[in-house]
XYZ file of C-alpha atoms in Angstrom:
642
model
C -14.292 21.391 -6.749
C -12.798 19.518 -9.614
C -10.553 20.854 -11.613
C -11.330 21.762 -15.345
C -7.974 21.354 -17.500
C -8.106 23.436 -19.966
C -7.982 23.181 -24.046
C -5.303 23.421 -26.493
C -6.282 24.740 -29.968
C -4.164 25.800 -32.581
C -4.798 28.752 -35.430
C -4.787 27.838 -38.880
C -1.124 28.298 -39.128
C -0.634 26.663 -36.430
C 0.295 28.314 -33.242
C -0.758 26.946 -30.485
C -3.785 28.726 -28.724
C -5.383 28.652 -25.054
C -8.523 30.022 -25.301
C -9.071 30.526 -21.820
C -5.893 32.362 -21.608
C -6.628 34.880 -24.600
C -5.861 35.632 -27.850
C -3.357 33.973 -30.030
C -0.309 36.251 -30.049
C 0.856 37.816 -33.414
C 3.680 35.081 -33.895
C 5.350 32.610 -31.755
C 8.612 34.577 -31.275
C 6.342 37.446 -30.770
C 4.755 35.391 -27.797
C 8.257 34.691 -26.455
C 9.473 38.602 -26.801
C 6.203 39.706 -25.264
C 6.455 37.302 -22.308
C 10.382 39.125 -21.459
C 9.576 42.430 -22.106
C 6.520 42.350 -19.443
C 7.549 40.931 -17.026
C 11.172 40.309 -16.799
C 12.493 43.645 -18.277
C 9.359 44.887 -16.232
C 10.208 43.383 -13.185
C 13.691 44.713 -13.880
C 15.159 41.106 -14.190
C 17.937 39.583 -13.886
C 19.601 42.585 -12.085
C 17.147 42.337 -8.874
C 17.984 38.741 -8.609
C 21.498 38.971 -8.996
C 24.145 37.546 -6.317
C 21.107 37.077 -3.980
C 20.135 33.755 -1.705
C 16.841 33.358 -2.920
C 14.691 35.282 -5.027
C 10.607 34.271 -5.212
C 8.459 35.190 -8.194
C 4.753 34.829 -8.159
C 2.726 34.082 -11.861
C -1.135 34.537 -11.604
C -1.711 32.598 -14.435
C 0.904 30.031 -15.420
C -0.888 29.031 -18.943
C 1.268 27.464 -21.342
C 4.612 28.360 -19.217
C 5.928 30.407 -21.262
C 6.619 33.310 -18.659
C 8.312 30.756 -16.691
C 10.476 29.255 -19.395
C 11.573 32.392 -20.520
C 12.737 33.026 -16.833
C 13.911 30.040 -16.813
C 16.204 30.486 -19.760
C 17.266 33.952 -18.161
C 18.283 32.594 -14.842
C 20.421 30.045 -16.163
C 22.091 32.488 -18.299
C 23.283 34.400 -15.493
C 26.661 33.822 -14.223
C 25.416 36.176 -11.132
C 21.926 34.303 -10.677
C 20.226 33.753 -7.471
C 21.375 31.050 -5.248
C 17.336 29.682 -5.344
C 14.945 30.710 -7.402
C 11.294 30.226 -6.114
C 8.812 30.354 -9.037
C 5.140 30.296 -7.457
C 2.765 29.996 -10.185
C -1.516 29.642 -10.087
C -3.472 28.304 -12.733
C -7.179 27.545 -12.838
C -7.141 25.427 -15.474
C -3.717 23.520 -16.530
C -3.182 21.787 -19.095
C -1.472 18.011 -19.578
C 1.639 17.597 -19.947
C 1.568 16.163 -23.203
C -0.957 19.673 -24.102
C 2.200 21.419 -22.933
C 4.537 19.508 -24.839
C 2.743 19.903 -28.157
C 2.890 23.673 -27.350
C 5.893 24.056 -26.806
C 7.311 22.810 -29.706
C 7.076 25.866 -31.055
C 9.505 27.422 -29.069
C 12.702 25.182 -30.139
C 15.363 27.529 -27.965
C 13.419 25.989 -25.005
C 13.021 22.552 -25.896
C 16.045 21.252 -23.172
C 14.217 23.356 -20.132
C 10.502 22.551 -21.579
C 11.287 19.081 -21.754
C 12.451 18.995 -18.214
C 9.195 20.886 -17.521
C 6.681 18.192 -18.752
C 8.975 15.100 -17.013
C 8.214 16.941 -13.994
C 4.622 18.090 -14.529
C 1.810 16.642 -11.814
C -0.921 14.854 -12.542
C -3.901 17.391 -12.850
C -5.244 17.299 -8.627
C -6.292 20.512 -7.119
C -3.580 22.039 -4.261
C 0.209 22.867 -4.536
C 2.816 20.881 -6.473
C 6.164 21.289 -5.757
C 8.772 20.672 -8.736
C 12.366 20.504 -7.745
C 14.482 21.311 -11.594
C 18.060 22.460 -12.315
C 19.073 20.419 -9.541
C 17.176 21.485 -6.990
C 18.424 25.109 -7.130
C 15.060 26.638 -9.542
C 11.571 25.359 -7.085
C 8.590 25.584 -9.232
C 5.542 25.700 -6.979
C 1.679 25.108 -8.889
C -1.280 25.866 -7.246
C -4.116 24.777 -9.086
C -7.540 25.766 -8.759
C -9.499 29.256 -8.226
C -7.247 31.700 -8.172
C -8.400 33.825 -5.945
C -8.474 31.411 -3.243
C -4.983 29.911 -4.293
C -3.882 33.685 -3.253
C -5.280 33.350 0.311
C -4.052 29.812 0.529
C -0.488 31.008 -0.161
C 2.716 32.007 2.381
C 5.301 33.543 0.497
C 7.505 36.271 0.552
C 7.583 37.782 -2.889
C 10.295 39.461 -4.719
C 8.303 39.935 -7.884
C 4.941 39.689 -9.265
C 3.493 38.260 -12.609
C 0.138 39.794 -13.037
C -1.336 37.655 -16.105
C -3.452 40.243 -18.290
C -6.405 38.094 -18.448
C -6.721 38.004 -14.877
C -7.780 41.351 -14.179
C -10.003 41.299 -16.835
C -12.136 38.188 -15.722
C -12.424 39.383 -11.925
C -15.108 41.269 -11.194
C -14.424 44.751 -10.505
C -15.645 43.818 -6.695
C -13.153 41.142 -6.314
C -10.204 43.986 -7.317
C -9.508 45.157 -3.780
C -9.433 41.771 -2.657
C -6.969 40.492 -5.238
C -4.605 43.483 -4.473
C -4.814 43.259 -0.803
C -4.132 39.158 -1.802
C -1.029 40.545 -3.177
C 0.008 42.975 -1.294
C -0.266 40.495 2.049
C 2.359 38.396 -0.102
C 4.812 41.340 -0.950
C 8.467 41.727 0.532
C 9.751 45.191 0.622
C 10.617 46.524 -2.234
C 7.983 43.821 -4.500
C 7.173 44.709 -8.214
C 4.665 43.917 -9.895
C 4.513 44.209 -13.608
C 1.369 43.121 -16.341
C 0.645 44.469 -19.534
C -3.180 46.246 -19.613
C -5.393 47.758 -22.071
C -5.003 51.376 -20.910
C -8.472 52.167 -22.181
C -10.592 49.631 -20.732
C -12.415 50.253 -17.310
C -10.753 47.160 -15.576
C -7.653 49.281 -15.868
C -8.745 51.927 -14.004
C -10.080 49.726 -11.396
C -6.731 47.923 -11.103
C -4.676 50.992 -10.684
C -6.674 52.281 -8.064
C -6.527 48.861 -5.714
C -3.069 48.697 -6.441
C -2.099 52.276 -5.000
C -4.269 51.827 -2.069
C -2.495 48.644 -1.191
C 1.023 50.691 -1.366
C 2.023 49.825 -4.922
C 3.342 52.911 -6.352
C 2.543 52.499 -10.557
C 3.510 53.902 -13.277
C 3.591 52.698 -17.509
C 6.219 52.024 -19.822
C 5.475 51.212 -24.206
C 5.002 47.967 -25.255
C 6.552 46.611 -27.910
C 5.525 45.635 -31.376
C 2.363 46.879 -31.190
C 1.295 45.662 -27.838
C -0.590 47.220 -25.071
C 1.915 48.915 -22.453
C 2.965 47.567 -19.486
C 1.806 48.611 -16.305
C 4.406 48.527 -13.385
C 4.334 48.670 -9.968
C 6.884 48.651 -6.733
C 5.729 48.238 -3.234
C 6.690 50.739 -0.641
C 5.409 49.493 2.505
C 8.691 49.098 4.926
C 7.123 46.617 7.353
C 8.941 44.253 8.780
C 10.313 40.933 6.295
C 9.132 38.457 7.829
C 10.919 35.330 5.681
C 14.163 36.381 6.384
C 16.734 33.466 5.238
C 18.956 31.961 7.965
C 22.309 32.877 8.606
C 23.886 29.849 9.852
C 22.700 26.400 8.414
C 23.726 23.981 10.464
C 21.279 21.375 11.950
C 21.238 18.571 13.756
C 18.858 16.127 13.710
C 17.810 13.078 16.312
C 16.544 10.272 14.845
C 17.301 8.615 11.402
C 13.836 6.805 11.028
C 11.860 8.055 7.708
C 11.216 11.598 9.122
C 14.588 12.163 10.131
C 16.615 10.621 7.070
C 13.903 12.789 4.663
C 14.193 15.964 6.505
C 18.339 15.787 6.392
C 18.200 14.880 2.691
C 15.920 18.196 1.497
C 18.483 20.286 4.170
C 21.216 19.103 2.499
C 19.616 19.903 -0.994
C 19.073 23.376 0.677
C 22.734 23.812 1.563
C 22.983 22.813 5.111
C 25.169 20.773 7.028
C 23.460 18.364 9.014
C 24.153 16.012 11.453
C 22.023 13.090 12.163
C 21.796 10.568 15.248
C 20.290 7.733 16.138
C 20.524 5.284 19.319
C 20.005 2.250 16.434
C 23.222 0.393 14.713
C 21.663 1.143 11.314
C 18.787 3.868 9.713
C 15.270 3.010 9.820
C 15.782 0.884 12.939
C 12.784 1.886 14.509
C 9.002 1.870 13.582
C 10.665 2.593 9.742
C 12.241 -0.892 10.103
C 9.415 -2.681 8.351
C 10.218 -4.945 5.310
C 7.764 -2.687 3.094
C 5.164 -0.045 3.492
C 1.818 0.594 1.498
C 2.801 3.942 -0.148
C -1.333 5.098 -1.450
C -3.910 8.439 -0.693
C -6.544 7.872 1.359
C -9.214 10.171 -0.641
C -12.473 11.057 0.464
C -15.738 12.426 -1.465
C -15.554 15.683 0.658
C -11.917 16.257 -0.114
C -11.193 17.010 3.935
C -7.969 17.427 5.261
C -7.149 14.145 5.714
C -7.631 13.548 1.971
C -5.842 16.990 0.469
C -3.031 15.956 2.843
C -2.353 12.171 1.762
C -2.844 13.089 -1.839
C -0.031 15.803 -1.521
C 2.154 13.617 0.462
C 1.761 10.286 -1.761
C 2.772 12.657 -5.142
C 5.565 14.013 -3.155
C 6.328 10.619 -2.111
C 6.760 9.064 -5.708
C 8.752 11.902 -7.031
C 11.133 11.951 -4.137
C 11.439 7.885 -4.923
C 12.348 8.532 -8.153
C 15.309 10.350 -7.641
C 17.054 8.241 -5.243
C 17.991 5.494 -7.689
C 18.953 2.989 -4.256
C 15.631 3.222 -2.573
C 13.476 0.075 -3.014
C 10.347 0.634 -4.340
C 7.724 -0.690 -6.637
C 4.745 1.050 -8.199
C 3.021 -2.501 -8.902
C -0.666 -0.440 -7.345
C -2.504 -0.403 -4.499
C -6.223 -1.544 -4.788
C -8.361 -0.823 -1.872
C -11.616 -2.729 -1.744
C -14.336 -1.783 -0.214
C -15.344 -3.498 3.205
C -19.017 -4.046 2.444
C -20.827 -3.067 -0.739
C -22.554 0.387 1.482
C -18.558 1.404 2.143
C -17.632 0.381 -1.849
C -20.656 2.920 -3.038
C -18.921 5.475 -0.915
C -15.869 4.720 -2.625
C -17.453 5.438 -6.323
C -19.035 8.126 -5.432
C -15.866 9.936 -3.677
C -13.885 8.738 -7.304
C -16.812 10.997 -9.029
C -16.834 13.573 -6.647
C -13.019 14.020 -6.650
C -12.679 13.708 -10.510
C -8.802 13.039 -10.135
C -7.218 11.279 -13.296
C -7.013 7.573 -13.997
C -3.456 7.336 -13.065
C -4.125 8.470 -9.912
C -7.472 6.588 -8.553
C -10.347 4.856 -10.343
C -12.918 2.816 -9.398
C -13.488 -0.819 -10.289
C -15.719 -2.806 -10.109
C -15.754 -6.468 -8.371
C -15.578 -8.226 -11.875
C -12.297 -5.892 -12.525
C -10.866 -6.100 -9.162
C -11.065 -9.930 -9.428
C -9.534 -10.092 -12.830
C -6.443 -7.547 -10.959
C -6.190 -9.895 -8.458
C -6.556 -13.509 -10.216
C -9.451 -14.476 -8.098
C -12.628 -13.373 -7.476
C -13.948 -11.040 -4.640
C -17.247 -9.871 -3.348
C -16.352 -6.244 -3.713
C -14.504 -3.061 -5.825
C -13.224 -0.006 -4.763
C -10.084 2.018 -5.081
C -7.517 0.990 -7.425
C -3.900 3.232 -7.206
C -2.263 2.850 -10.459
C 0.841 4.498 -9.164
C 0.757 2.856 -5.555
C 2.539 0.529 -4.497
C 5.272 -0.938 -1.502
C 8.822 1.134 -0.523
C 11.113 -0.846 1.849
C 11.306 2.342 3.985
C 15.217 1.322 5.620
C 16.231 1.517 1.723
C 14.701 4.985 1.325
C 15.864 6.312 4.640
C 19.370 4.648 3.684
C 19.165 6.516 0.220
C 17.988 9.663 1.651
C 21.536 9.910 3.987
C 23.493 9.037 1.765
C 22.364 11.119 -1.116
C 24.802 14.225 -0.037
C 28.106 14.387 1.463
C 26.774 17.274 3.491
C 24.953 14.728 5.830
C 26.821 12.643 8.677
C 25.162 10.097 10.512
C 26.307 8.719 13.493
C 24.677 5.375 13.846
C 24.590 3.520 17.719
C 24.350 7.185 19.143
C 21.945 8.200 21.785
C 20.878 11.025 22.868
C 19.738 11.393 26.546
C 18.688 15.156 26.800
C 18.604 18.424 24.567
C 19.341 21.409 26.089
C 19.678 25.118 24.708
C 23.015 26.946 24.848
C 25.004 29.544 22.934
C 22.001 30.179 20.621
C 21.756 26.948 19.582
C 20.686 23.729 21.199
C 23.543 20.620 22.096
C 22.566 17.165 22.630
C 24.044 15.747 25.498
C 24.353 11.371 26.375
C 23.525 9.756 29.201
C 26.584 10.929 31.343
C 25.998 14.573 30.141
C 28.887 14.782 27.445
C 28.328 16.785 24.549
C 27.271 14.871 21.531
C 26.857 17.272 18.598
C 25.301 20.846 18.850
C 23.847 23.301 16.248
C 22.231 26.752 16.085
C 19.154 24.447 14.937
C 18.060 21.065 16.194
C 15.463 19.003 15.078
C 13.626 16.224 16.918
C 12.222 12.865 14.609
C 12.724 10.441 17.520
C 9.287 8.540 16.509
C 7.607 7.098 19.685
C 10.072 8.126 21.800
C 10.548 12.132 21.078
C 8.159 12.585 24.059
C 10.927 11.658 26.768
C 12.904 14.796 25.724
C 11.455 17.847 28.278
C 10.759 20.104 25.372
C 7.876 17.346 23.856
C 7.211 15.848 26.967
C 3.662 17.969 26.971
C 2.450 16.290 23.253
C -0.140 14.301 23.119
C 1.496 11.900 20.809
C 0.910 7.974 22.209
C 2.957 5.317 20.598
C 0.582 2.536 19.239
C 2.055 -0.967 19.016
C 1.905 -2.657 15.668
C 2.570 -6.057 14.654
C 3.300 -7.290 10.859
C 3.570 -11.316 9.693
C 5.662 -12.443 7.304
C 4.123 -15.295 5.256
C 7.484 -17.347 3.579
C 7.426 -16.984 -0.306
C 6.343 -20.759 -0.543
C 2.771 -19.982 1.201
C 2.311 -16.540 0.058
C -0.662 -15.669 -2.205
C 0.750 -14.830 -5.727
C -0.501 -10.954 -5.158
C 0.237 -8.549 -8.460
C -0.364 -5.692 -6.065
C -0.659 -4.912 -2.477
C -4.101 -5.548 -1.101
C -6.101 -3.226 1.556
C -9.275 -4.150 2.914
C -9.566 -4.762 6.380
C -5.815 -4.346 6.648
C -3.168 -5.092 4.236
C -1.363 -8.139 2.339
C 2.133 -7.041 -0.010
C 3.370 -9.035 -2.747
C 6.442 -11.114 -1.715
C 9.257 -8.881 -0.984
C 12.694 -10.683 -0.556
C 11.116 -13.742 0.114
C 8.541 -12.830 2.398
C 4.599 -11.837 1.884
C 3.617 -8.790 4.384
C -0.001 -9.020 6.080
C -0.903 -6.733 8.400
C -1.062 -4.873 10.961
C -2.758 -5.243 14.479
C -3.056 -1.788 16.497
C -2.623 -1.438 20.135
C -2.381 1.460 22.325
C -0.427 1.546 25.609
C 1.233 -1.691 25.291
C 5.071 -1.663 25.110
C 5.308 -5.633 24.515
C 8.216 -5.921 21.777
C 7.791 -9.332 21.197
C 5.985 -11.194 18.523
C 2.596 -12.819 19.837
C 0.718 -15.591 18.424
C -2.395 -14.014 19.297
C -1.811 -10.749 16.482
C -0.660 -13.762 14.008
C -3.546 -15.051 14.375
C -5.668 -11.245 13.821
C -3.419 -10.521 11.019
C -4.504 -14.120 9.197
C -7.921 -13.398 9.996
C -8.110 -10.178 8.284
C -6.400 -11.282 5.630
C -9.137 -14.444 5.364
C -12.018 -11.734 5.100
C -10.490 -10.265 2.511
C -9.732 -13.403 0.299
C -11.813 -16.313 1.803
C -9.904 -19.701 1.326
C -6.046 -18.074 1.303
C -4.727 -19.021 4.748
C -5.933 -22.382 5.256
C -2.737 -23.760 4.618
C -0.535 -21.213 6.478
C 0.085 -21.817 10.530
C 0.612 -18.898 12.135
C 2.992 -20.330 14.732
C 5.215 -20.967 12.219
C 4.878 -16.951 11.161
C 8.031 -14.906 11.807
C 7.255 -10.915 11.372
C 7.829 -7.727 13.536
C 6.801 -5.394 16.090
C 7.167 -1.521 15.744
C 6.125 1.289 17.705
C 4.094 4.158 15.719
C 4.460 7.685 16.909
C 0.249 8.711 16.870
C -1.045 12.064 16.914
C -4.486 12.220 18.634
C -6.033 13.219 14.833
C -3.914 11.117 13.049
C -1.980 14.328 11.076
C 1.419 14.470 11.390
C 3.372 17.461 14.041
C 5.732 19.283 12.183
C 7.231 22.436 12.571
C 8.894 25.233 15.421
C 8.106 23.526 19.042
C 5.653 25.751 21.442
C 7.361 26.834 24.550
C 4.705 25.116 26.266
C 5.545 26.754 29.405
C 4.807 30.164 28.253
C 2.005 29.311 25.983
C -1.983 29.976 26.667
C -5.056 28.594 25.505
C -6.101 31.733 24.196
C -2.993 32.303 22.384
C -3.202 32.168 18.795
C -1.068 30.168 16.346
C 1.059 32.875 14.589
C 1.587 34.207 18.079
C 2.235 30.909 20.060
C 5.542 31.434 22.056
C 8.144 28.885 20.495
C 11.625 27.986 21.580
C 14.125 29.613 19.050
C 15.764 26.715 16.564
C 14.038 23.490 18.323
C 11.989 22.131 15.722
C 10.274 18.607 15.275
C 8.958 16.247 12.261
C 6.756 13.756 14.205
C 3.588 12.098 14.575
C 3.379 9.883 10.835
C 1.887 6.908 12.870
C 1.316 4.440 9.972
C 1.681 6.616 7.370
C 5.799 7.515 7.458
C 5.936 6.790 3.732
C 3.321 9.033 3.096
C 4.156 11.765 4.952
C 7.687 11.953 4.788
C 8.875 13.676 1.586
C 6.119 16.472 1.908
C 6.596 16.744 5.534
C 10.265 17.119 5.254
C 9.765 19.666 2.280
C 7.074 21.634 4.845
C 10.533 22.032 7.571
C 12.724 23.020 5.397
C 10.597 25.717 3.598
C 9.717 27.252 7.159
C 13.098 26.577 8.687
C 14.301 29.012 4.829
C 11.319 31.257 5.427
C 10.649 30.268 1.911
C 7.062 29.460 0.071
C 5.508 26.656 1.583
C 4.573 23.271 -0.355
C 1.119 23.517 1.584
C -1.808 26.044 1.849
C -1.985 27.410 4.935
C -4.710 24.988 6.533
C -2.969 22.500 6.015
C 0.147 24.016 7.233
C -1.498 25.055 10.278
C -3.255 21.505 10.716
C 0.289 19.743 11.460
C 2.002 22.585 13.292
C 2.784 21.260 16.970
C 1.598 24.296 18.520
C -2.252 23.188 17.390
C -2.761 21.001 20.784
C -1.812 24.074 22.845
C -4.008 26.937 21.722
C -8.217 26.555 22.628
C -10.452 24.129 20.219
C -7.612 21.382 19.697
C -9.047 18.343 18.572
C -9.605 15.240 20.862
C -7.599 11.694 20.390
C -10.218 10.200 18.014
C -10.640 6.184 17.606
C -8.026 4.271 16.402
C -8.305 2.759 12.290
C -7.990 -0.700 12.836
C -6.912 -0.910 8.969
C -4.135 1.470 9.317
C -1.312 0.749 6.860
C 2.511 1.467 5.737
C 5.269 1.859 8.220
């Protein structure tokens, strides 16, 4: 459903006011005092987070941020602060970022953290957004949408819990039991929980009594200036923790294509040391070798998988870009036309449907997608603002060398893995010891199905061949083109059109024949712009994409396949202890990567997850193992990226 951003308003003397989050507070510092005493002094903050790892906080109603800025503030203040501070926040109905910046210009003792805030803020898409501020150290996590359902969708461990007065108040008293079991599911031992709440009002009574059923032991403390009390509560359950932080973090990781180089980089921002090899002289050798990749969502009017997935991974994507000042990139748009006018009404009505801002996806029109492109075509569709090409060996490059906690040994392979000692080694060819770790993690691409732990995935590697059109015959593109496959605008002297797609053919050379395809497609989509070109004359390049039979990515702990059954369950799938694996992106490595390698790192931490838990489940390894896996489906023939 889409989302419904909601509506500043200011009172007459000019406070800033969200009706949909309540009433206007008495004053702004009022606002600011009211937003500590609840539920920091409530939550009995900074003292619980003090000389901790990680701490996680969950908001149910991040509004105008305030809550979050004051915590902010407080954290940063504290010689003795956590080492991470998760901050997991839901909100129905966000505002912009320049909403939040006009609001928050009331609060000028925030204005360095609040304008760090906005940089950072998402475009308005439903799902999770991860922000990455102070450094990496403070994670902001946004789940926008219903809130209800953003409380099932979430896996967290949580420390301490925000409960936004309004919230109780608009959920029906039916819905109460379910919103406190919601939380309660989330709690670590020893949780709070702190809101302020009308003691009067029925709602309150309701609350109290789902919260003590659900093993939150309560109890009230005064408000201040005049404000309702605040109601407090601490969880008692002693279950198990389940998210328990690792002791050692040390990895090492094989393969330094796009997944690999992506997944070291967020472990070293995560404080591990990592070591990464690859049988290649150089990163992003392998199928991540391409001159340039088409970095672009593919959305769809249902909002499937597919579509939540590639949406999450594309945002991820461009802010992960734009910190890693070396990695090539250029946000010149994507526009994806439609292949017949049937397909391009599809495409409008999906841009409709979806309701995503302009800078994200809009439709246009043939007219408009003509005057984009400097020549007329038969058909609109998708135009990306924000797409555009990355030279993936540039990111994967910048990605390695973005921490002196990473070493990469280039020209290094690895013949077998094997467990030992609690951790795995990776031995060569004549069974010396490369490198070992108490975690490894295998990105090998194509090839990650020789090692005997992923021999069993049914990952294929699909052949893929790109031209390169010489800067003198290229077509003077503004942006890259998609259609029936894909043309680039020249990069370092040479226009990308591609790609063919061919399963279980291990040819490495470059074939006249797929010159020929890639020209064609290229002539359906602009009629007239290859007559000149001869595709003998066509250098290019031929990469091997690592395919998952339903084209999602595999990421996560690997099954003991051995030991697993069909009617085993996911949760309870028997995996081998530290072997993990980031595999599967097929043509979409750009895409995938940055999210991907943010989903390993938050399970490897036990820490909240960048994805709800569908989606988290849809590219765990162990899903081909367990009863109802999905069959290899037919290949896209106008697959594009790396």
């Amino acid at each position: 459903m889409p989302l419904q951003p909601a509506c500043l308003e200011f009172t007459p003397d000019g406070l800033p006011f969200p009706p949909a989050h309540g009433a206007a507070h008495q004053s702004v510092a009022g606002a600011l005092a009211q937003a500590r005493h609840v539920f920091i002094v409530g939550n009995d903050l900074p003292a619980r987070w003090q000389d901790r790892d990680r701490f996680v906080i969950l908001e149910t109603g991040f509004g105008l941020g305030l809550a979050f800025l004051a915590t902010w503030q407080a954290w940063c203040g504290d010689p003795r602060a956590c080492r991470r501070l998760h901050f997991v926040s839901l909100e129905q109905h966000p505002f912009t970022a320049d909403d939040l910046g006009r609001a928050h210009a009331a609060w000028p003792e925030l204005a360095e953290l609040a304008g760090e805030l906005q940089a950072a803020w998402p475009p308005l898409t439903p799902g999770i957004h991860r922000l990455h501020l102070a450094g990496g150290r403070l994670i902001l996590t946004l789940v926008f949408g219903n809130t209800a359902q953003g409380l099932r969708s979430i896996d967290a461990a949580v420390d301490a819990f925000y409960l936004d007065h309004s919230l109780p108040a608009r959920a029906p008293e039916s819905s109460m039991p379910d919103l406190c079991r919601a939380l309660a599911r989330l709690a670590a031992p020893g949780a709070t929980l702190a809101t302020e709440l009308c003691p009067s009002a029925p709602v309150a009574r309701h609350l109290r009594e789902a919260l003590a059923a659900v093993e939150f032991d309560l109890e009230e403390r005064p408000g201040i200036a005049g404000n309702f009390p605040t109601l407090l509560g601490r969880f008692r359950s002693r279950r198990p923790f389940r998210h328990k932080p690792p002791a050692d973090r040390r990895a090492l990781i094989i393969g330094a294509g796009i997944a690999g180089s992506t997944a070291a980089h967020r472990l070293a921002a995560a404080g591990w040391q990592v070591t990464v090899l690859d049988a290649n002289g150089a990163a992003g050798d392998g199928a991540s070798g391409n001159l340039a990749g088409v970095l672009r969502p593919l959305p769809s009017g249902d909002d499937n998988r597919l579509s939540r997935l590639t949406r999450a991974g594309y945002l991820a994507s461009r802010t992960l870009l734009q910190t890693l000042p070396s990695a090539r990139w250029s946000a010149c748009g994507v526009l994806h036309l439609g292949r017949e006018p049937a397909h391009e009404a599809q495409q409008r009505k999906a841009v409709e449907a979806l309701a995503w801002p302009e800078t994200v996806i809009r439709y246009v029109t043939a007219e408009e997608a003509g005057a984009l492109l400097g020549r007329s075509v038969t058909t609109g569709g998708w135009l990306f603002p924000g797409g555009g090409w990355v030279k993936p060996s540039s990111l994967c490059a910048a990605a390695l060398a973005s921490s002196d906690r990473i070493t990469f040994r280039a020209n290094t392979p690895v013949a077998r893995l094997q467990a030992a000692g609690g951790g795995w080694q990776a031995l060569a060819e004549n069974g010396t010891l490369i490198a070992d770790a108490p975690v490894a993690v295998i990105a090998g691409g194509a090839a990650a199905t020789r090692f005997e732990q992923l021999a069993w995935l049914p990952q294929r590697a699909a052949r893929g061949q790109v031209s390169h059109i010489p800067a003198a015959s290229a077509l003077p593109l503004p942006m890259v083109l998609c259609k029936y496959g894909y043309a680039a605008p020249v990069v370092d002297g040479w226009q990308l059109v591609g790609a063919t797609l061919q399963f279980g053919d291990g040819d490495a050379s470059l074939r006249l024949a797929d010159h020929q395809d890639n020209l064609a497609r290229l002539e359906m989509m602009l009629p007239g712009s290859t007559s000149a070109i001869d595709p003998s004359t066509l250098g290019g390049r031929v990469g091997f994409r690592p395919m998952s039979p339903d084209r999602l990515p595999i990421v996560g702990p690997v099954p003991d396949s051995a030991a697993a059954t069909p009617n085993c369950r996911l949760n309870s799938l028997p995996r081998l202890p530290g072997l993990w694996c980031i595999q599967g992106f097929g043509a979409r490595g750009i895409v995938w990567s940055a999210l991907m390698a943010d989903l390993l790192v938050s399970r490897l931490e036990g820490e909240p997850l960048p994805l709800e838990n569908d989606l988290a489940a849809a590219v765990d390894p162990g899903r081909f193992l367990i009863k109802g896996s999905r069959r290899p489906g037919a290949a896209d023939p106008a697959d594009d990226g790396v």
